[in-house]
Structures are given as structure tokens and as C-alpha cells.
Coordinates of C-alpha atoms in Angstrom, one line a residue:
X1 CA -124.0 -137.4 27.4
X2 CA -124.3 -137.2 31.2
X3 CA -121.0 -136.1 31.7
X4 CA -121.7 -133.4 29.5
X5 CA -125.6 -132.8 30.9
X6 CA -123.4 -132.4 34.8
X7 CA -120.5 -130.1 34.0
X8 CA -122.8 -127.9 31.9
X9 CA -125.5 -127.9 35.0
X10 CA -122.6 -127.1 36.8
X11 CA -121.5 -124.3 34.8
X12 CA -124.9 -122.7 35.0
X13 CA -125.4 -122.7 38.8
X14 CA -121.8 -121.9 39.5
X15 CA -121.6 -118.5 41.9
X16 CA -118.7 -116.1 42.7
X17 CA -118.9 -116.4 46.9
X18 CA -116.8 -115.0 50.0
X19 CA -116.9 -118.5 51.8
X20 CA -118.1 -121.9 51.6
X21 CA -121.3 -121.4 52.9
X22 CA -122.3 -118.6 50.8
X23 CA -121.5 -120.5 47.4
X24 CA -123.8 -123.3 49.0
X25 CA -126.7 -120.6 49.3
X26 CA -125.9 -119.6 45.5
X27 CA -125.9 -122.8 44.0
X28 CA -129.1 -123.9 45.7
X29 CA -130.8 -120.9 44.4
X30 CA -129.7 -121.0 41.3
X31 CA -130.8 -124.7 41.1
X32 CA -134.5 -123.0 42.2
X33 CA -134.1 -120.1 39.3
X34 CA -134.0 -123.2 36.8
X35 CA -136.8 -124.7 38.3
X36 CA -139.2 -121.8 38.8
X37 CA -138.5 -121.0 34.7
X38 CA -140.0 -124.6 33.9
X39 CA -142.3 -124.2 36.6
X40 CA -143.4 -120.6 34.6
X41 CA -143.3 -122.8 31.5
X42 CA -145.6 -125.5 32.7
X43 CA -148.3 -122.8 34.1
X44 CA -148.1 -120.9 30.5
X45 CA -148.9 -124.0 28.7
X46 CA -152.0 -124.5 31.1
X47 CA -153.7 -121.5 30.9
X48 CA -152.8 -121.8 26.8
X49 CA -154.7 -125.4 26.6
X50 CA -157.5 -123.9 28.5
X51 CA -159.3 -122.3 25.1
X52 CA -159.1 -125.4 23.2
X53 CA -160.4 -127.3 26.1
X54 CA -163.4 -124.8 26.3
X55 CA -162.6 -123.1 29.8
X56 CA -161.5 -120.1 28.6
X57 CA -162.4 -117.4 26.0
X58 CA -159.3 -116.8 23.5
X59 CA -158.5 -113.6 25.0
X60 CA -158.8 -114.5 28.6
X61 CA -156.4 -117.3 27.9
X62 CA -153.6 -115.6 26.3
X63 CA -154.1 -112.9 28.9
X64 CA -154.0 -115.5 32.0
X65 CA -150.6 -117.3 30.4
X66 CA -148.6 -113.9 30.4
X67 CA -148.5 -113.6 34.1
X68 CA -145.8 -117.0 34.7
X69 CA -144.2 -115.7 31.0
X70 CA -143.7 -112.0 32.9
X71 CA -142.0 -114.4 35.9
X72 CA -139.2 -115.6 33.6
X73 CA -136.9 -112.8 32.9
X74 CA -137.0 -111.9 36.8
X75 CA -135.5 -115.5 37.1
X76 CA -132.9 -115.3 34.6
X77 CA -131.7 -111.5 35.6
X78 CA -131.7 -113.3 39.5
X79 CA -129.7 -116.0 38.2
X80 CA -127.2 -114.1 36.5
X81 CA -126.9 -111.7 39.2
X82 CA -126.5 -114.3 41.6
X83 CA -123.8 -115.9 39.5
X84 CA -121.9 -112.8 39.7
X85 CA -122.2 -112.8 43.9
X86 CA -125.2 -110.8 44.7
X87 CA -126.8 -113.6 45.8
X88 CA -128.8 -112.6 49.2
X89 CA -130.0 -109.7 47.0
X90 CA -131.5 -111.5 44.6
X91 CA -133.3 -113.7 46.7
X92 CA -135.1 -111.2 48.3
X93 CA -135.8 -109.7 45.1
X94 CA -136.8 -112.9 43.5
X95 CA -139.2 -113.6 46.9
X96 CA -141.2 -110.5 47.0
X97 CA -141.7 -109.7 43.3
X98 CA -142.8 -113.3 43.3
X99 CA -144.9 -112.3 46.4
X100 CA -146.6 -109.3 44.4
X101 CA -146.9 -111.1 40.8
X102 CA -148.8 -114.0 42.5
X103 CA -150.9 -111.7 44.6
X104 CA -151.6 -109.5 41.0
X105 CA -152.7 -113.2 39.9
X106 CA -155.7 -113.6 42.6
X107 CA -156.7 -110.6 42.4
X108 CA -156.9 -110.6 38.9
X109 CA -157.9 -114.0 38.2
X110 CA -160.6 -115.6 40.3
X111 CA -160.2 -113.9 43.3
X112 CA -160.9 -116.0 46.2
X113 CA -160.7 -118.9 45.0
X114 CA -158.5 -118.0 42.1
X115 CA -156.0 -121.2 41.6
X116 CA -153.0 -118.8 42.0
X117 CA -153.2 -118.8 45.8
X118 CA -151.4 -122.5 45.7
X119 CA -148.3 -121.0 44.1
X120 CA -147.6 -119.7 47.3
X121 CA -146.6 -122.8 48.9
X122 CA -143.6 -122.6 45.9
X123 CA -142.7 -118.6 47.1
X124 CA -142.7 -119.5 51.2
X125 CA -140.7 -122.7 50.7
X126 CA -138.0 -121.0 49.1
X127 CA -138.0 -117.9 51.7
X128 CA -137.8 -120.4 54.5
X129 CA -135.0 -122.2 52.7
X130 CA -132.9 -119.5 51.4
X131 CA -133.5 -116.8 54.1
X132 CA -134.6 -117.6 57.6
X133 CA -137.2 -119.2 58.9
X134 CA -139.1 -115.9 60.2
X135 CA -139.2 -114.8 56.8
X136 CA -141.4 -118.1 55.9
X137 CA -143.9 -116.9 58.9
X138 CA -144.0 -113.3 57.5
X139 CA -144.6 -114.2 54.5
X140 CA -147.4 -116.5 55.8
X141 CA -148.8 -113.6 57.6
X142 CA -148.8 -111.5 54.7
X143 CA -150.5 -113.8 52.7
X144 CA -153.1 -114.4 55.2
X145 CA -153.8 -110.9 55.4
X146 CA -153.9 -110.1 51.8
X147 CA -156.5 -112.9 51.3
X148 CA -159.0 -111.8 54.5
X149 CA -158.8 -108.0 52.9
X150 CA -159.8 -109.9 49.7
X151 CA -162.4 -111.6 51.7
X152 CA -163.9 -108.3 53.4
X153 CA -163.9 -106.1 50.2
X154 CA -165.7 -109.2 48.5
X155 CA -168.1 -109.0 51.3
X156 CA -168.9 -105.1 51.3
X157 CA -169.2 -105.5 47.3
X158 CA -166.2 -103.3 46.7
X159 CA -164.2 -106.2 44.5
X160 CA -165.0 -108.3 42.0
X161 CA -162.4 -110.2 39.8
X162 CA -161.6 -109.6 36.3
X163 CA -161.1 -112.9 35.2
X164 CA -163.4 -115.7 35.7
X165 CA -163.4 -118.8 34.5
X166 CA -165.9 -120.9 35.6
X167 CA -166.3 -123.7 37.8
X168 CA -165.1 -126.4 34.9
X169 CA -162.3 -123.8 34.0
X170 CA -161.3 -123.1 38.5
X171 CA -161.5 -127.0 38.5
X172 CA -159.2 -127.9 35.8
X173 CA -156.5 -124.8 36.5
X174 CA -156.7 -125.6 40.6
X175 CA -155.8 -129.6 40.1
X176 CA -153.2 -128.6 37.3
X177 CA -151.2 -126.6 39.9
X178 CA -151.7 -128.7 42.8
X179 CA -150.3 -131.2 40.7
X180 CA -147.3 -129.1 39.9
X181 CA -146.6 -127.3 43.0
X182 CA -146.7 -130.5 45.0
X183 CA -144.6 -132.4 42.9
X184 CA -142.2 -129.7 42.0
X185 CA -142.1 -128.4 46.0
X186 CA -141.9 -132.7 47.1
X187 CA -139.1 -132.7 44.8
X188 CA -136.9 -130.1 45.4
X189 CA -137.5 -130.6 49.4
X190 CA -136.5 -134.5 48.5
X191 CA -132.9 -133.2 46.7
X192 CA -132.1 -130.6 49.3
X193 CA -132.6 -133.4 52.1
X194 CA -130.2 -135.8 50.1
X195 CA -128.0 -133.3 48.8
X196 CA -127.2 -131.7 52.7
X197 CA -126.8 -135.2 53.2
X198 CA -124.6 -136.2 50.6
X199 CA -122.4 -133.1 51.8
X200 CA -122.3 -133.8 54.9
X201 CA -121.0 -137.1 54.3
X202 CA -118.6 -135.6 52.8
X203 CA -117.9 -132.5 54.4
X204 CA -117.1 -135.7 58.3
X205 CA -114.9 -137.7 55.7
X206 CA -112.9 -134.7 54.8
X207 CA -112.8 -133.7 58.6
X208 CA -111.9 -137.3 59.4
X209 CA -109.0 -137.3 57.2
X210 CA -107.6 -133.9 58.4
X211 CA -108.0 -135.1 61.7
X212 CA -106.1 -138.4 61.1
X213 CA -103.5 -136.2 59.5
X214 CA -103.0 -133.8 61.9
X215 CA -103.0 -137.2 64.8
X216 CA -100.2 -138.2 62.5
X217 CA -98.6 -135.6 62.2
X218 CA -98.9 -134.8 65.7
X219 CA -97.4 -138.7 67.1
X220 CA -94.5 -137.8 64.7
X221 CA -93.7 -134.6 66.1
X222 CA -94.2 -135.8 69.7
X223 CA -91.6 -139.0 68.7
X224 CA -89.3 -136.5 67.3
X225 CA -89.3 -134.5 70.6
X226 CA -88.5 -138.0 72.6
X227 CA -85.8 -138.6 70.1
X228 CA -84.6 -134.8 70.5
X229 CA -84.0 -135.3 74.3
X230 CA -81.7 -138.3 74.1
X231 CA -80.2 -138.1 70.6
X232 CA -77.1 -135.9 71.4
X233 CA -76.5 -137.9 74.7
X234 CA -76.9 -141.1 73.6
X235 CA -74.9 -140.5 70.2
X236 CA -72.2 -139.2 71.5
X237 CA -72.1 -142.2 74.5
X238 CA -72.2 -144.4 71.8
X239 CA -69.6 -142.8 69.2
X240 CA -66.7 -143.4 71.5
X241 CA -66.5 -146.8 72.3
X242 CA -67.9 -147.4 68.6
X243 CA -64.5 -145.4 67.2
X244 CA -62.3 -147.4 69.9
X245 CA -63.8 -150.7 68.6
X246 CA -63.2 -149.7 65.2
X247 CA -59.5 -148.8 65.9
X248 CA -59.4 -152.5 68.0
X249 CA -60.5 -154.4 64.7
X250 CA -58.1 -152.4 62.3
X251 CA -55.5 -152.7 65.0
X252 CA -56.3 -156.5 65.0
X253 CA -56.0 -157.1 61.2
X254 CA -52.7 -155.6 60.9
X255 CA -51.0 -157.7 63.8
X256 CA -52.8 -161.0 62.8
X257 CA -52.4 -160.5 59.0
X258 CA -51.5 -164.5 58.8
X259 CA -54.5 -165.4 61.1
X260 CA -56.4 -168.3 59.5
X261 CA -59.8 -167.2 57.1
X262 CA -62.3 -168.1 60.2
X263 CA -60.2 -165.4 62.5
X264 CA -60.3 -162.6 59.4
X265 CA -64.1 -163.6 58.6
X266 CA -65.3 -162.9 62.4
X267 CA -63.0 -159.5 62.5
X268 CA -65.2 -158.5 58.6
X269 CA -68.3 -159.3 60.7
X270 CA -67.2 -157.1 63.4
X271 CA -66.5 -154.1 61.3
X272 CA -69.5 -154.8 59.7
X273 CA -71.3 -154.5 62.7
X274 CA -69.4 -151.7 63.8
X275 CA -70.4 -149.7 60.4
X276 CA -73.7 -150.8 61.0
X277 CA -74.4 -148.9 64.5
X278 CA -72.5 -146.2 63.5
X279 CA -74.7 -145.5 60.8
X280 CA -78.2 -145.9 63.3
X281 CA -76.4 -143.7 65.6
X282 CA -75.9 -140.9 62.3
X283 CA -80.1 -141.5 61.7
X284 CA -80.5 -141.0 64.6
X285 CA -78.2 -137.8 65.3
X286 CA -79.7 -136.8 61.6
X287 CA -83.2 -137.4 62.2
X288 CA -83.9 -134.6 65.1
X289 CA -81.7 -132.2 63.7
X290 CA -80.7 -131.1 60.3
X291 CA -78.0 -128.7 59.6
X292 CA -78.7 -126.1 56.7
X293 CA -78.0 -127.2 53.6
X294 CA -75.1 -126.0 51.6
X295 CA -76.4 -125.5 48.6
X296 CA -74.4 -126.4 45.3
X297 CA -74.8 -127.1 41.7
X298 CA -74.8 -131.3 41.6
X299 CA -74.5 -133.3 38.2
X300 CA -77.3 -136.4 39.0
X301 CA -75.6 -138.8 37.2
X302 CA -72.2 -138.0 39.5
X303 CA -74.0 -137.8 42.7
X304 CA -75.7 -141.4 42.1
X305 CA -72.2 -142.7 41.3
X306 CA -70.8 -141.7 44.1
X307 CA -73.3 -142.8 46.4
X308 CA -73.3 -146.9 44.6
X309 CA -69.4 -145.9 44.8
X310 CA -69.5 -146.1 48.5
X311 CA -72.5 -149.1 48.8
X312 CA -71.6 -152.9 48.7
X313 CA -74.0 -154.5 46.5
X314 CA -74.7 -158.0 46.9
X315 CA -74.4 -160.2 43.7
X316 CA -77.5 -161.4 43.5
X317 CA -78.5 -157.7 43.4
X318 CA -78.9 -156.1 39.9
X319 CA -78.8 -152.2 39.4
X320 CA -79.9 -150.4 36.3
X321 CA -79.5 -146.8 35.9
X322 CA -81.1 -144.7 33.2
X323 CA -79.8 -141.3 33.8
X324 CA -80.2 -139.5 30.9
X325 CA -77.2 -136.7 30.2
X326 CA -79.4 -134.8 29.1
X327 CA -80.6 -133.4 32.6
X328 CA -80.1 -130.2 34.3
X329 CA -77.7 -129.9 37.5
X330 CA -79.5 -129.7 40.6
X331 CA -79.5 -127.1 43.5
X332 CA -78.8 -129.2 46.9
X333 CA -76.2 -130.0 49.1
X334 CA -74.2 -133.2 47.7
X335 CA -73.6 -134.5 51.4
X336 CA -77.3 -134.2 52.5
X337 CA -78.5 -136.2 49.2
X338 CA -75.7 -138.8 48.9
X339 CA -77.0 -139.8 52.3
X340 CA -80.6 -139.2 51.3
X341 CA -79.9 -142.1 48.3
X342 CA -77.7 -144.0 50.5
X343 CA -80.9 -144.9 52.7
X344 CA -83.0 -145.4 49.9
X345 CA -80.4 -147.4 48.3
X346 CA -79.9 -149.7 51.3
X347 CA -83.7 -149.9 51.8
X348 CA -84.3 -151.1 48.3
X349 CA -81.1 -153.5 48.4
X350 CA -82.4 -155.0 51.9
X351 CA -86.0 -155.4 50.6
X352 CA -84.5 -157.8 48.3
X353 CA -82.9 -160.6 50.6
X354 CA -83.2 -163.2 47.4
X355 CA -82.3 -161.0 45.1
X356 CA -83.8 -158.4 42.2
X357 CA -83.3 -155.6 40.4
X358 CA -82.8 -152.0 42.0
X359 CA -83.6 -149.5 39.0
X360 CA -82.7 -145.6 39.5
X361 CA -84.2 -143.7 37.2
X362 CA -84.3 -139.9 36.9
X363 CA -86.2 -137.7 34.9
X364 CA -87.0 -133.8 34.2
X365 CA -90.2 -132.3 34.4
X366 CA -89.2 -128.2 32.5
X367 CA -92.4 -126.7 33.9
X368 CA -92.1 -127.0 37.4
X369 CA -87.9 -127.0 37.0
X370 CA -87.2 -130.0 39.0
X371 CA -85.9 -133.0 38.6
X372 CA -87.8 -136.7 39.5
X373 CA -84.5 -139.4 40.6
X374 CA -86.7 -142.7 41.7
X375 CA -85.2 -145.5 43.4
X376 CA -87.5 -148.7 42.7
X377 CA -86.9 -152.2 44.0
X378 CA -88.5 -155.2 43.2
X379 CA -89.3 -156.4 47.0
X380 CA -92.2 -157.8 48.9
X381 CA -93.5 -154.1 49.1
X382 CA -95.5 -153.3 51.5
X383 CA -99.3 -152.7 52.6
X384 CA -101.5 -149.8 52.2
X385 CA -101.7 -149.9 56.0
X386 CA -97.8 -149.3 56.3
X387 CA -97.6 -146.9 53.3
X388 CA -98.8 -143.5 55.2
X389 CA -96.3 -145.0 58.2
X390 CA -93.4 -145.1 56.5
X391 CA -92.3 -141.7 57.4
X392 CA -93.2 -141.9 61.1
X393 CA -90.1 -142.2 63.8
X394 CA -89.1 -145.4 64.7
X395 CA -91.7 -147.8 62.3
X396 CA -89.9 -150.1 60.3
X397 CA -91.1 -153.1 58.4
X398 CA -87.3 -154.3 59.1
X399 CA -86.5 -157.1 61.5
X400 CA -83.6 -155.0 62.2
X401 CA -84.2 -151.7 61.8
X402 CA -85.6 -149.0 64.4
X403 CA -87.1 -146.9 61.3
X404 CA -84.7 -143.6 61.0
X405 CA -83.5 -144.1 57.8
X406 CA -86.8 -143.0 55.4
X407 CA -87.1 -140.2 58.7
X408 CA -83.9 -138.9 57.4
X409 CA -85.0 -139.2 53.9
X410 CA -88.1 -136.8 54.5
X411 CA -86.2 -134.2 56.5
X412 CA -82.9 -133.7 54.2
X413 CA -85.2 -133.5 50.9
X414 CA -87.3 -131.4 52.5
X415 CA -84.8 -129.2 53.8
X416 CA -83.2 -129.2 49.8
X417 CA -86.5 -127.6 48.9
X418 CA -87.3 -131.1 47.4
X419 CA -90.3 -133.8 48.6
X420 CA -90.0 -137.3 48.6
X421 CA -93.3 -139.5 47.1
X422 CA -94.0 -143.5 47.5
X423 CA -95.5 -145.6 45.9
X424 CA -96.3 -149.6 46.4
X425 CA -97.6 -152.9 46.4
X426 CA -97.5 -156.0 47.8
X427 CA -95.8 -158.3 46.4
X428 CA -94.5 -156.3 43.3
X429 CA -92.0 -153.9 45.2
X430 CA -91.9 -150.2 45.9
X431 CA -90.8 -147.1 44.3
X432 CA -89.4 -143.8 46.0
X433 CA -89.2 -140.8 44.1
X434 CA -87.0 -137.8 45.3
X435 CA -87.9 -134.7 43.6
X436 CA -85.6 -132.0 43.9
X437 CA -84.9 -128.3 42.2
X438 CA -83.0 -127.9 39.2
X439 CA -80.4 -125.6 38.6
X440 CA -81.7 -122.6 36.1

């Protein structure tokens, strides 16, 4: 029910606006178009119980509850106007016929000390609020003035009021809108206080975030940059002796092909090694600069073959694939996402240093034509700390690693037209889906 009760309140007060600001200003007065109806309802029912009670004649009481009743349609007409953008419009409209009904009110009812004069502090508040503050003190003025010319045709016997009730009549009217102005006014000033509040809240955790986004984003860019100055230098320092030591070992396993197993296990360990940097030297080569993708029509099912095709996966490492046939080719560059899954791959299969399951799963989604491939392991995962790291140069939750390889990840998909999305938790393992375009 007060799900309901909320989006229908929001439905009513909703406002077409240029900017942020203004749809704040049309809410808020829509909000006050509500209240001054009920507020018009509450007054009505007043002056109505005033006959019964014995203040008023039967006439004079039917006459005195039309004026609030006459205030109603200008509320709804401001309301809908307002919900359609003229918002600043309608406040001044609502403001000053408001201004003019209430002054009809004294001067018709009571006069000087006619009850009406304390709906003013209702009409001001919201003129203050909604407009500016001068307009509060104008409006102030203009009372004042319209109550001391009032006063001085009362004094030279040119006014008299039409409508008078009686003391026991002023009395019960006057305390019946005190009542209701001051709670009504207490009120609303209460939920504007608390709502600006509640918004601004907001408004610095939103700003926070941003700004923490931007700082990451930032530190990333600014580690790329570092990476940029010394990655083509470095890698291509570091290629040559790692292609003469590769040659050494090959060279050395076909000249000592009878060498005992402890001689053949260290030269394995070698090349191992060897593969190893060659492939932090690629990250790192890969991670400051990619080349333009050639973009082809790729089978899944084919591309994830050929990447486990070129993997060494331990035994105490299970893979399960659910690749349906099913599924449309996709639009990338087979080389950029072989090495995309690669990492991911490797990642998933060093997560799990006493073993698991490494499930690749891929999926369509017809409405947005792509196609969802995700690589989950059933590691330690990691932290919600880590998570928005992950894709920052250089962190790694790796003992070994210099964190390149999910760098890599980010900037090949991205540059397929595809995005990459995480998800994990401690102690449960990690998923990493690569969402790319499919072919129409």
C-alpha cells in the first residue's frame, strides 16, 4: 500500500523541467498545490460547522465557506500547469491571486480583525520559498499597507464589513486557523528542512563517487603514461636476450637428448620461465598500446578451443564448457580475444593452486545483439576493496604477478566494441564476463 501511496505521489508532483534545479522548484510546489487544496478543504468545513455551532446565520455560513472552495480550482489549474513546465508562472499566479482572494476575505469578512489575515503567513512562506526572498518582504509590505488603509477608512467611517460574526463566532474561526496555519506552515517548513537535507546527502555521496571515479580513473591514466615511456624500450631490451635464451634451451635439448631426467626437468623449467617473461613483456607491450582491431566473423565455440588448445591445464584443474551451438558468430578480431581469454583463463587456472573447476559459459542476449562468454573459477576470490582495483595498472592479488594481464583484458574488449564485467566473493571464487557484438 505504501509503495503504491509513493509512486502515485510521485506521479502527481512529477514536472517537465530544463535542469535539475528547476524540477526541484516544481516538485516542491506541487507538493504545496496538494496541501493548500486540503488546507481550502479544512477552512470550508470550518466556516460550514459554524451554523450548527450557533456562530453563524445559515446564509452567512455557506457564503463565508465559498471563498477557500473558490481557492481550489486555482490550485489544481497551477498544478497541472506546472506539471507541464510553466512552473515560475504559476507560482506567481498562485501567490498573488492568493494575495487578492485572502485580502477579498478581510475585507469582506470581519474586517480588522477578520480571522483571514492569518492565512497570510501560509501565502508569504510560500513566496519566500518558491521565489526570492524580496518577494516575502513585498508581500509583507503590501499586506501591511492594505491592513493600515483598512484601519484609516474604518476610522473616517467610510468601511464597514459585510460579514460579522460575533465575538463567539471571531473567537472560534481565529483559533481554528491558527491551529491550521501553524501546523500546516510548521510542517511543511519541517519537510523542506529534512528533504534539502536528505538531498543533499545525497546530492555529496553522488559527488563523492564521481570524484573517486574520476581519482581512479585518473591514477590509471597517469600509470599508463609511466608504462607508455618505458614499454617500447624495455620490451624490446628484453625480447632479445629472451629469444637467444629460448634458442639456448632448444639448442640444449637437441644435443643432450640422452641427458638424465633431472638435466631435461631444469631445461622444462627454463623454458617455462622463459614463456613466462615473454608473456609479461607482451602485457606489458599490449597494455599501453593496442593496435586496431581486425575485425572478423568468429565462431565462440572455435575461438575458446583454440585458446584451451594452446593453455596447459593442470590436472587437478577441471574445465566445463557450455557453449551452446546455437549462438551467433561474433564481430572481433580472433587474435585480440584469444589473448583476451588466454588471461582470463590463466587467471582463473592460477586462482585455483589446489585445484577446482574453471566453467566458460557463453550466452546470447537478441535485444542488445551481443553475446555474454564468462569465465568463472572457483578460487579464494577476492574482496570488495580489490574488486574496483582489478583493472588498475600494475595491482595484482598475485604473488607473482605485476597486474597487466586483466589491463589487457579491459583495453582489447573495449577496443572489440565489447566491455568486460566482474563479479566476486571471498571465498566462493570470481566470475568475468566478456560481452562482445554479435554478428547480424
Amino acid at each position: 500500500m505504501q509503495t503504491w501511496f509513493s509512486a502515485e505521489w510521485e506521479r502527481l508532483i512529477a514536472v517537465k523541467a530544463r535542469d535539475e534545479e528547476e524540477e526541484r522548484l516544481g516538485r516542491l510546489f506541487n507538493t504545496l498545490m496538494v496541501i493548500s487544496s486540503w488546507i481550502s478543504v479544512l477552512l470550508s468545513i470550518v466556516f460550514l460547522l459554524m451554523q450548527p455551532l450557533g456562530f453563524l446565520p445559515p446564509l452567512i455560513s455557506w457564503f463565508a465557506a465559498a471563498f477557500p472552495i473558490a481557492v481550489i480550482p486555482i490550485s489544481i489549474f497551477c498544478l497541472v500547469q506546472a506539471r507541464r513546465g510553466h512552473i515560475r508562472p504559476m507560482i506567481r499566479l498562485y501567490v498573488w491571486s492568493n494575495l487578492v482572494a485572502i485580502g477579498a476575505a478581510a475585507w469582506t469578512f470581519d474586517g480588522l480583525v477578520s480571522p483571514a489575515w492569518v492565512l497570510y503567513f501560509w501565502t508569504v512562506t510560500i513566496g519566500g520559498i518558491l521565489l526570492t526572498p524580496a518577494t516575502a518582504l513585498w508581500m509583507t509590505g503590501g499586506v501591511l499597507a492594505f491592513y493600515l488603509l483598512m484601519l484609516l477608512l474604518s476610522q473616517a467611517g467610510l468601511y464597514t464589513p459585510l460579514l460579522v460574526p460575533g465575538a463567539a463566532g471571531r473567537e472560534y474561526v481565529h483559533m481554528s486557523l491558527v491551529l491550521i496555519m501553524l501546523a500546516l506552515t510548521v510542517g511543511m517548513l519541517t519537510y523542506l528542512n529534512m528533504r534539502s537535507l536528505q538531498q543533499a546527502l545525497w546530492t555529496l555521496r553522488e559527488r563523492t563517487r564521481q570524484l573517486m571515479t574520476a581519482q581512479d580513473e585518473l591514477v590509471r591514466k597517469e600509470k599508463l603514461a609511466v608504462l607508455g615511456q618505458v614499454a617500447g624500450s624495455v620490451g624490446h631490451e628484453l625480447r632479445n636476450p629472451l629469444g637467444v635464451m629460448s634458442n639456448a634451451v632448444y639448442y640444449l635439448k637437441t644435443v643432450l637428448g640422452d641427458a638424465d631426467q633431472g638435466t631435461k626437468d631444469y631445461l622444462n623449467i627454463i623454458e617455462s620461465e622463459i614463456a613466462n617473461s615473454e608473456r609479461i613483456v607482451s602485457d606489458l607491450l599490449d597494455s599501453v598500446r593496442t593496435k586496431p582491431p581486425q575485425i572478423q566473423q568468429v565462431v565462440i565455440a572455435e575461438l575458446i578451443g583454440q585458446t584451451l588448445g594452446k593453455l596447459t591445464i593442470p590436472p587437478v584443474v577441471q574445465v566445463k564448457l557450455d557453449i551452446p551451438e546455437t549462438l551467433p558468430p561474433l564481430r572481433v578480431d580472433p587474435l585480440q580475444m584469444q589473448q583476451v581469454f588466454r588471461n582470463l583463463i590463466t587467471n582463473g587456472i592460477e586462482a585455483m593452486q589446489d585445484g577446482g573447476t574453471l566453467a566458460i559459459r557463453a550466452m546470447t542476449d537478441t535485444s542488445a545483439g551481443t553475446v555474454s562468454v564468462g569465465v568463472q573459477d572457483s578460487g579464494a576470490g577476492v574482496t570488495r576493496e580489490q574488486l574496483g582495483k582489478l583493472f588498475q595498472p600494475l595491482f595484482t592479488t598475485k604473488a607473482r604477478g605485476i597486474g597487466l594481464g586483466l589491463v589487457v583484458v579491459k583495453n582489447l574488449t573495449e577496443a572489440n566494441g565489447g566491455r568486460v564485467e566482474v563479479q566476486s566473493e571471498p571465498g566462493k571464487g570470481s566470475v568475468f564476463r566478456v560481452i562482445l557484438p554479435a554478428a547480424e
